[in-house]
Coordinates of C-alpha atoms in Angstrom, one line a residue:
M1 CA 6.4 21.7 16.8
S2 CA 8.0 19.0 14.5
L3 CA 6.1 17.4 11.6
E4 CA 6.2 14.1 13.5
E5 CA 4.6 15.8 16.6
R6 CA 2.0 17.5 14.5
D7 CA 1.2 14.2 12.8
L8 CA 0.7 12.4 16.2
K9 CA -1.5 15.2 17.4
Y10 CA -4.1 14.5 14.7
V11 CA -3.4 11.4 12.5
W12 CA -4.7 7.9 13.2
H13 CA -2.5 5.7 11.0
P14 CA -3.8 2.5 9.4
C15 CA -3.0 -1.0 10.7
S16 CA -1.1 0.5 13.6
Q17 CA -1.1 0.3 17.4
M18 CA -0.6 4.0 17.9
K19 CA 1.0 3.5 21.3
D20 CA 4.0 2.0 19.3
Y21 CA 4.5 5.5 17.8
E22 CA 5.7 6.7 21.2
D23 CA 8.9 4.8 20.6
M24 CA 8.9 4.8 16.8
P25 CA 7.3 8.0 15.5
P26 CA 6.2 8.3 11.9
I27 CA 8.9 8.9 9.3
P28 CA 8.1 12.1 7.3
I29 CA 8.7 11.4 3.6
E30 CA 9.3 14.4 1.4
R31 CA 9.9 12.9 -2.0
G32 CA 10.5 9.7 -4.0
K33 CA 12.4 8.7 -7.0
G34 CA 12.6 5.2 -8.5
V35 CA 12.9 2.6 -5.7
Y36 CA 13.9 5.3 -3.2
L37 CA 12.0 7.4 -0.7
Y38 CA 13.6 10.4 1.0
D39 CA 12.6 11.9 4.3
I40 CA 12.7 15.6 5.3
Y41 CA 16.1 15.1 6.8
G42 CA 17.6 13.8 3.6
K43 CA 17.8 10.1 4.6
E44 CA 17.0 7.6 1.8
Y45 CA 15.0 4.4 2.1
I46 CA 14.7 1.5 -0.3
D47 CA 11.0 1.0 -0.8
I48 CA 11.3 -2.8 -1.2
V49 CA 7.6 -3.3 -0.4
S50 CA 6.4 -0.9 -3.1
S51 CA 4.5 1.2 -0.6
W52 CA 1.9 -1.5 0.2
W53 CA 2.6 -3.3 -3.1
C54 CA 1.1 -0.6 -5.3
N55 CA 4.2 1.2 -6.6
L56 CA 4.6 -0.9 -9.7
L57 CA 7.1 1.2 -11.8
G58 CA 9.0 3.3 -9.2
H59 CA 8.2 6.6 -7.6
C60 CA 7.7 9.6 -9.8
N61 CA 7.9 7.6 -13.1
P62 CA 8.1 10.3 -15.8
V63 CA 5.7 8.7 -18.2
I64 CA 2.9 8.2 -15.6
T65 CA 3.5 11.7 -14.2
E66 CA 3.2 13.2 -17.7
S67 CA 0.0 11.3 -18.5
I68 CA -1.6 12.7 -15.3
K69 CA -0.4 16.3 -16.0
N70 CA -1.8 16.2 -19.5
Q71 CA -5.2 15.1 -18.2
L72 CA -5.2 17.6 -15.4
D73 CA -5.6 20.5 -17.7
K74 CA -8.6 19.0 -19.5
L75 CA -10.9 17.3 -16.9
E76 CA -10.4 16.3 -13.3
H77 CA -13.7 14.4 -12.7
V78 CA -17.1 13.9 -14.1
I79 CA -20.1 11.9 -12.9
F80 CA -19.8 8.5 -14.5
A81 CA -23.6 7.7 -14.6
N82 CA -24.8 8.6 -18.1
F83 CA -21.5 10.3 -18.9
T84 CA -18.1 9.0 -20.1
H85 CA -14.7 10.3 -21.3
E86 CA -11.9 9.3 -23.6
G87 CA -9.6 8.0 -20.8
A88 CA -12.1 5.4 -19.4
V89 CA -13.0 4.0 -22.8
T90 CA -9.4 3.8 -24.0
L91 CA -8.3 2.2 -20.7
C92 CA -11.0 -0.6 -21.2
E93 CA -9.9 -1.1 -24.8
E94 CA -6.2 -1.4 -23.8
L95 CA -7.0 -3.8 -20.9
V96 CA -9.1 -6.1 -23.0
Q97 CA -5.9 -6.8 -25.0
V98 CA -4.0 -8.1 -22.0
L99 CA -6.6 -9.6 -19.7
P100 CA -7.5 -13.3 -19.8
K101 CA -9.8 -14.0 -22.8
G102 CA -13.5 -13.3 -22.2
L103 CA -13.2 -10.5 -19.6
T104 CA -14.7 -7.6 -21.4
K105 CA -17.0 -5.6 -19.1
F106 CA -15.5 -3.1 -16.7
N107 CA -17.1 -1.6 -13.5
F108 CA -15.0 1.2 -12.0
S109 CA -14.5 1.7 -8.2
D110 CA -11.9 3.6 -6.2
N111 CA -10.0 1.0 -4.1
G112 CA -9.4 -2.7 -3.8
S113 CA -12.0 -3.5 -1.1
A114 CA -14.6 -1.7 -3.1
A115 CA -13.8 -3.8 -6.2
V116 CA -14.3 -7.0 -4.0
E117 CA -17.6 -5.7 -2.6
C118 CA -18.7 -5.0 -6.2
A119 CA -17.7 -8.5 -7.3
L120 CA -19.6 -10.1 -4.4
K121 CA -22.8 -8.1 -5.0
M122 CA -22.5 -8.8 -8.8
A123 CA -22.2 -12.5 -8.2
F124 CA -25.1 -12.6 -5.8
Q125 CA -27.4 -10.6 -8.1
Y126 CA -26.4 -12.6 -11.2
H127 CA -27.7 -15.8 -9.7
Y128 CA -30.8 -14.1 -8.3
Q129 CA -31.6 -12.8 -11.8
T130 CA -30.9 -16.1 -13.6
G131 CA -33.4 -18.1 -11.5
K132 CA -31.1 -19.4 -8.7
P133 CA -32.1 -17.3 -5.7
E134 CA -30.8 -20.1 -3.3
K135 CA -27.2 -19.2 -4.2
I136 CA -26.6 -16.6 -1.5
R137 CA -23.3 -17.6 0.2
F138 CA -19.6 -17.3 -0.7
M139 CA -16.6 -19.6 -0.3
Y140 CA -13.1 -18.5 0.4
L141 CA -9.7 -19.9 1.3
S142 CA -8.4 -20.0 4.8
D143 CA -5.7 -17.4 5.5
G144 CA -7.1 -15.3 2.6
Y145 CA -7.3 -11.5 2.6
H146 CA -9.5 -9.4 0.4
G147 CA -9.8 -6.0 2.1
E148 CA -11.4 -4.5 5.2
T149 CA -14.9 -3.5 4.3
M150 CA -17.6 -5.7 5.7
G151 CA -18.2 -7.9 2.6
A152 CA -14.4 -8.2 2.1
L153 CA -13.8 -9.1 5.7
S154 CA -16.6 -11.8 5.5
V155 CA -14.6 -13.6 2.8
G156 CA -11.2 -13.1 4.6
A157 CA -9.8 -15.4 7.2
M158 CA -7.2 -13.2 8.9
D159 CA -8.3 -12.9 12.5
L160 CA -6.0 -9.9 12.9
Y161 CA -8.5 -7.9 10.8
A162 CA -11.8 -9.7 11.0
K163 CA -12.2 -11.5 14.4
I164 CA -13.7 -8.6 16.4
Y165 CA -16.2 -7.9 13.6
K166 CA -17.6 -11.4 13.2
P167 CA -21.0 -10.6 14.7
M168 CA -21.4 -8.1 11.8
L169 CA -20.2 -10.3 9.0
M170 CA -21.9 -12.5 6.4
D171 CA -22.3 -16.3 6.8
T172 CA -19.6 -17.6 4.6
I173 CA -17.8 -21.0 3.9
Q174 CA -14.1 -21.5 4.5
I175 CA -12.0 -24.0 2.5
E176 CA -8.7 -25.0 3.9
A177 CA -6.1 -23.4 1.7
P178 CA -2.9 -25.0 0.3
D179 CA 0.0 -24.7 2.7
C180 CA 3.0 -25.8 0.6
Y181 CA 5.7 -25.1 3.1
R182 CA 4.0 -27.2 5.7
C183 CA 2.2 -29.6 3.3
P184 CA 0.3 -32.2 5.3
H185 CA 0.8 -34.6 2.4
G186 CA 4.6 -34.2 2.4
K187 CA 4.6 -33.0 -1.2
N188 CA 6.5 -30.3 -3.1
R189 CA 4.6 -27.4 -4.7
K190 CA 6.6 -27.7 -7.9
T191 CA 5.8 -31.4 -8.5
C192 CA 2.6 -32.2 -6.6
Q193 CA -0.8 -33.0 -8.0
C194 CA -2.5 -30.8 -5.5
Q195 CA -3.6 -33.6 -3.2
C196 CA -4.9 -30.9 -0.9
F197 CA -7.6 -30.0 -3.4
I198 CA -9.8 -32.8 -1.9
K199 CA -10.7 -30.2 0.8
A200 CA -12.2 -28.0 -1.9
E201 CA -14.0 -30.9 -3.5
K202 CA -15.7 -31.9 -0.3
M203 CA -16.8 -28.4 0.5
F204 CA -18.3 -28.0 -3.0
E205 CA -20.2 -31.3 -2.6
E206 CA -21.7 -30.1 0.6
Y207 CA -22.3 -26.4 -0.1
A208 CA -22.2 -25.6 -3.8
K209 CA -26.0 -25.5 -4.2
E210 CA -26.2 -22.5 -1.9
T211 CA -23.0 -20.9 -3.1
A212 CA -22.9 -17.9 -5.4
G213 CA -19.1 -17.7 -5.8
I214 CA -15.7 -18.4 -4.4
I215 CA -13.1 -15.7 -4.1
V216 CA -9.3 -16.4 -4.1
E217 CA -6.0 -14.7 -4.3
P218 CA -4.7 -16.6 -7.3
L219 CA -1.4 -18.4 -6.6
L220 CA -0.2 -16.0 -3.9
Q221 CA -1.9 -15.4 -0.5
G222 CA -0.2 -12.1 0.3
S223 CA -1.2 -11.1 3.8
A224 CA -0.9 -14.7 5.0
G225 CA 2.9 -14.4 4.5
M226 CA 3.3 -14.5 0.7
R227 CA 2.1 -18.2 0.7
I228 CA 2.5 -19.5 -2.9
Y229 CA 0.5 -22.5 -4.3
P230 CA 0.7 -24.2 -7.7
P231 CA -1.2 -23.1 -10.9
L232 CA -2.7 -26.6 -11.0
Y233 CA -4.8 -25.8 -7.9
L234 CA -6.3 -22.8 -9.7
K235 CA -7.0 -24.9 -12.9
K236 CA -8.8 -27.5 -10.8
L237 CA -10.8 -24.8 -9.1
R238 CA -11.9 -23.4 -12.4
S239 CA -13.2 -26.8 -13.4
L240 CA -15.0 -27.3 -10.1
C241 CA -16.7 -24.0 -10.4
D242 CA -17.9 -24.9 -13.9
E243 CA -19.2 -28.3 -12.6
Y244 CA -21.2 -26.7 -9.8
D245 CA -22.2 -23.4 -11.3
V246 CA -20.3 -21.4 -8.8
L247 CA -18.7 -18.1 -10.0
L248 CA -14.9 -17.9 -9.7
I249 CA -13.7 -14.5 -8.4
A250 CA -10.0 -13.8 -8.8
D251 CA -8.7 -11.1 -6.5
E252 CA -5.7 -9.9 -8.6
I253 CA -5.4 -6.6 -6.6
A254 CA -1.9 -7.6 -5.4
T255 CA -0.9 -10.1 -8.1
G256 CA -1.9 -8.2 -11.3
F257 CA 0.3 -6.3 -13.8
G258 CA 3.4 -8.4 -13.8
R259 CA 3.9 -9.0 -10.1
T260 CA 4.0 -12.8 -10.5
G261 CA 6.0 -12.9 -13.7
K262 CA 3.0 -12.9 -16.0
M263 CA 0.6 -10.0 -16.6
F264 CA -1.9 -11.7 -14.3
A265 CA -1.5 -14.6 -11.9
C266 CA -4.4 -16.4 -13.7
D267 CA -2.3 -16.5 -16.8
H268 CA 0.0 -19.1 -15.1
A269 CA -3.0 -21.5 -14.9
E270 CA -4.3 -20.4 -18.3
I271 CA -7.8 -19.8 -16.9
T272 CA -10.3 -17.0 -17.1
P273 CA -12.2 -16.2 -13.9
D274 CA -15.8 -15.1 -14.0
L275 CA -14.9 -11.9 -12.2
M276 CA -11.5 -10.3 -11.6
C277 CA -10.7 -7.5 -9.1
L278 CA -7.9 -5.1 -10.0
S279 CA -6.3 -2.2 -8.1
K280 CA -2.8 -1.4 -6.7
G281 CA -0.5 -1.7 -9.7
L282 CA -3.4 -0.6 -12.0
T283 CA -2.4 3.0 -11.5
G284 CA 1.2 2.4 -10.4
G285 CA 0.5 3.7 -6.9
Y286 CA -0.4 7.2 -8.3
M287 CA -4.2 7.4 -7.9
P288 CA -6.8 5.4 -6.0
M289 CA -8.8 3.4 -8.6
S290 CA -10.0 -0.2 -9.0
L291 CA -11.9 -2.3 -11.5
T292 CA -14.2 -5.3 -11.3
V293 CA -14.0 -7.0 -14.7
T294 CA -16.5 -9.6 -15.8
T295 CA -17.8 -11.5 -18.8
E296 CA -20.6 -10.8 -21.4
K297 CA -22.6 -13.6 -19.9
I298 CA -22.7 -12.0 -16.4
Y299 CA -23.2 -8.5 -17.9
H300 CA -26.3 -9.6 -19.9
A301 CA -28.0 -10.9 -16.8
F302 CA -28.4 -7.3 -15.8
Y303 CA -29.3 -5.9 -19.3
A304 CA -33.0 -5.0 -19.3
D305 CA -35.4 -2.1 -19.3
Y306 CA -34.9 0.0 -16.1
N307 CA -38.3 -0.7 -14.8
E308 CA -37.6 -4.4 -14.7
G309 CA -35.4 -3.8 -11.7
K310 CA -32.3 -5.7 -13.0
A311 CA -29.9 -2.7 -13.0
F312 CA -26.7 -3.1 -10.9
M313 CA -27.4 -0.3 -8.4
H314 CA -23.8 0.0 -7.2
S315 CA -21.7 3.1 -7.6
H316 CA -18.8 5.3 -6.2
T317 CA -18.5 9.0 -6.5
Y318 CA -15.1 8.6 -8.1
S319 CA -16.0 5.8 -10.5
G320 CA -14.1 6.2 -13.8
N321 CA -12.1 9.2 -12.5
P322 CA -10.2 10.7 -15.4
L323 CA -7.0 11.2 -13.4
G324 CA -7.0 7.6 -12.3
C325 CA -7.6 6.5 -15.9
S326 CA -4.7 8.6 -17.1
A327 CA -2.4 7.0 -14.5
A328 CA -3.5 3.5 -15.6
L329 CA -2.9 4.4 -19.2
G330 CA 0.6 5.6 -18.3
V331 CA 1.3 2.3 -16.6
L332 CA 0.2 0.2 -19.6
K333 CA 2.3 2.4 -21.9
V334 CA 5.4 1.8 -19.8
L335 CA 4.7 -1.9 -19.5
K336 CA 4.3 -2.2 -23.2
E337 CA 6.9 0.1 -24.6
E338 CA 9.8 -0.5 -22.2
N339 CA 9.5 -4.4 -22.0
I340 CA 9.1 -4.2 -18.3
L341 CA 8.0 -7.8 -17.8
Q342 CA 11.2 -9.1 -19.4
I343 CA 13.3 -6.8 -17.3
A344 CA 11.4 -7.9 -14.2
Q345 CA 12.0 -11.5 -15.0
K346 CA 15.7 -10.9 -15.2
N347 CA 15.6 -9.1 -11.9
A348 CA 13.6 -12.0 -10.5
D349 CA 16.2 -14.6 -11.6
Y350 CA 18.9 -12.5 -10.1
L351 CA 17.1 -12.0 -6.8
S352 CA 16.4 -15.7 -6.5
K353 CA 20.1 -16.5 -7.0
R354 CA 21.3 -13.9 -4.5
M355 CA 18.8 -14.7 -1.8
N356 CA 19.6 -18.3 -1.9
E357 CA 23.3 -17.5 -1.7
E358 CA 22.8 -15.2 1.3
F359 CA 20.0 -16.9 3.2
G360 CA 19.6 -20.4 1.8
N361 CA 21.6 -22.1 4.5
H362 CA 20.7 -19.8 7.4
K363 CA 19.5 -21.8 10.4
N364 CA 16.5 -19.6 11.0
V365 CA 15.3 -19.3 7.4
G366 CA 12.8 -22.0 7.0
E367 CA 11.9 -21.4 3.4
I368 CA 12.7 -18.9 0.6
R369 CA 9.7 -18.8 -1.8
S370 CA 9.1 -16.7 -4.8
I371 CA 6.8 -16.0 -7.7
G372 CA 7.9 -13.5 -10.3
L373 CA 9.8 -10.7 -8.5
I374 CA 8.0 -11.3 -5.2
H375 CA 10.3 -13.2 -2.8
A376 CA 9.7 -14.1 0.8
M377 CA 11.7 -15.6 3.7
E378 CA 9.9 -17.3 6.6
L379 CA 11.9 -17.0 9.8
V380 CA 11.5 -20.0 12.1
E381 CA 13.0 -21.0 15.5
D382 CA 14.1 -24.4 14.1
K383 CA 14.6 -25.1 10.4
G384 CA 14.3 -28.9 10.7
S385 CA 11.0 -29.0 12.4
K386 CA 9.7 -25.7 10.9
K387 CA 8.9 -24.6 14.4
P388 CA 7.8 -21.0 14.4
F389 CA 9.1 -18.4 16.7
D390 CA 7.0 -17.5 19.7
S391 CA 4.6 -14.8 18.6
G392 CA 5.5 -12.6 21.5
L393 CA 9.1 -12.1 20.2
R394 CA 7.8 -10.2 17.2
V395 CA 10.9 -11.2 15.3
G396 CA 9.8 -9.8 12.0
Y397 CA 9.0 -6.5 13.6
Q398 CA 12.4 -6.3 15.3
V399 CA 14.1 -6.9 11.9
Y400 CA 11.9 -4.3 10.3
K401 CA 13.0 -1.7 12.9
E402 CA 16.6 -2.6 12.6
A403 CA 16.6 -2.4 8.8
L404 CA 15.0 1.0 8.9
K405 CA 18.1 2.3 10.6
D406 CA 20.1 1.5 7.5
G407 CA 17.4 2.7 5.1
L408 CA 15.4 -0.4 4.1
I409 CA 11.6 -0.7 4.4
L410 CA 10.7 -4.3 5.0
R411 CA 7.2 -4.2 6.6
P412 CA 7.0 -7.9 7.7
L413 CA 4.0 -10.2 7.6
G414 CA 4.4 -11.8 11.0
N415 CA 7.7 -13.5 10.8
V416 CA 7.8 -13.5 7.0
L417 CA 10.2 -10.9 5.5
Y418 CA 9.5 -10.2 1.8
F419 CA 10.8 -8.3 -1.2
N420 CA 8.0 -6.9 -3.4
P421 CA 9.8 -4.1 -5.2
P422 CA 8.9 -2.0 -8.2
L423 CA 9.4 -4.1 -11.3
T424 CA 12.1 -1.5 -12.4
I425 CA 14.5 -2.1 -9.5
T426 CA 18.1 -2.8 -10.6
P427 CA 20.4 -5.6 -9.6
Q428 CA 22.6 -3.1 -7.7
E429 CA 19.6 -1.9 -5.7
L430 CA 18.6 -5.5 -4.9
D431 CA 22.2 -6.2 -3.7
K432 CA 22.0 -3.2 -1.4
A433 CA 18.6 -4.3 0.0
I434 CA 19.8 -7.8 0.6
G435 CA 22.9 -6.5 2.4
I436 CA 20.8 -4.4 4.8
A437 CA 18.3 -7.1 5.3
K438 CA 21.0 -9.7 6.2
K439 CA 22.7 -7.3 8.6
A440 CA 19.4 -6.5 10.4
M441 CA 18.4 -10.1 10.5
D442 CA 21.7 -11.3 11.9
T443 CA 21.7 -8.5 14.6
C444 CA 18.2 -9.3 15.8
L445 CA 18.5 -13.1 15.7
T446 CA 21.8 -12.9 17.6
L447 CA 20.2 -10.8 20.4
I448 CA 17.2 -13.2 20.6
E449 CA 19.6 -16.2 20.9
K450 CA 21.5 -14.5 23.7
N451 CA 18.4 -13.7 25.6

């Protein structure tokens, strides 16, 4: 029995309709190096999506690998309640140096959704313990995505993930998000004054008294199709939260650690959120770990004698895992010592130039948008009217399958194709990926046009 057959006998893959695997069985990967993955048959694939956006510095990065190996011989795990270890403390000390000013207290979890759950619970309990028990609800932006546990789904707006579970979810408040490609005000994201922010102002006027916090993906709504909005929106939101005593939660799980061209997306707006959620690039894709980082002010609302009942009774078995901490320390070492953000910016400039050359005038590419090294193309039926393709055509999925034949992993978001590669990718590797993507796109769109 082949590895693929053995897989399908037992494994239920995430975010998949398993019946599709009858025609497209799982690809068995044996090893990885840099931007490439290699299957058991020797075929190579360019991992242009960083294995769900977490592979920050390439597969099998020698510095991160060595950091984990060194830790493995000393301590694999220890309960994190009333115990600590060098790796966790050092990681906090290192992160304080690069995080937005004022974020100084770290709560460890083991995945992005858990970090979001932690932030929501922390915000709720903070208000309760500071004399505002009426603040029990949360706001979020439409088309937002924050994970797939129940709290995270409650502050997400992607029906693909959340719709069926709505009877189980919290009562939350949705704010219409910026849509800069199809801006209802006819503005440009690079020059506008965020006229759309009036939607947020109206919702705060109506609901802020009962709102504990608002959670946003700063500047980049990833699962919505890499939708990018201006830093000014985030700056305005920070001021609005201050005015109404609503905590600002920045979900930097996908945007942190240089993905957007700065260390954190919040840095573009020069703001500090009240809580920040980190994962994915935190460990370079090596180990499952996440952090919920907050301020001294919030931390001290929980600081009391145990019998006062103010402790934050939230934990995960693998909180503060030493191997995860060693991976994260390896990531920070590479970012600092190898000038990765500067290299990534050069790659980003090159990728913008090449994508505009190859796709800028394509009749079915409605918009090419980018922030840092993240670039996305929205495929549309008609460029002038921005009319989307019929959802039944699954254009993005067709391009994905075609590109796989030539060794490129695109993993579309609907009809949005995106590049979110390791920051260490080279211009030559970007050229190769662009060539495969263009060929796959032209093949699929030609077939659709004929039919």
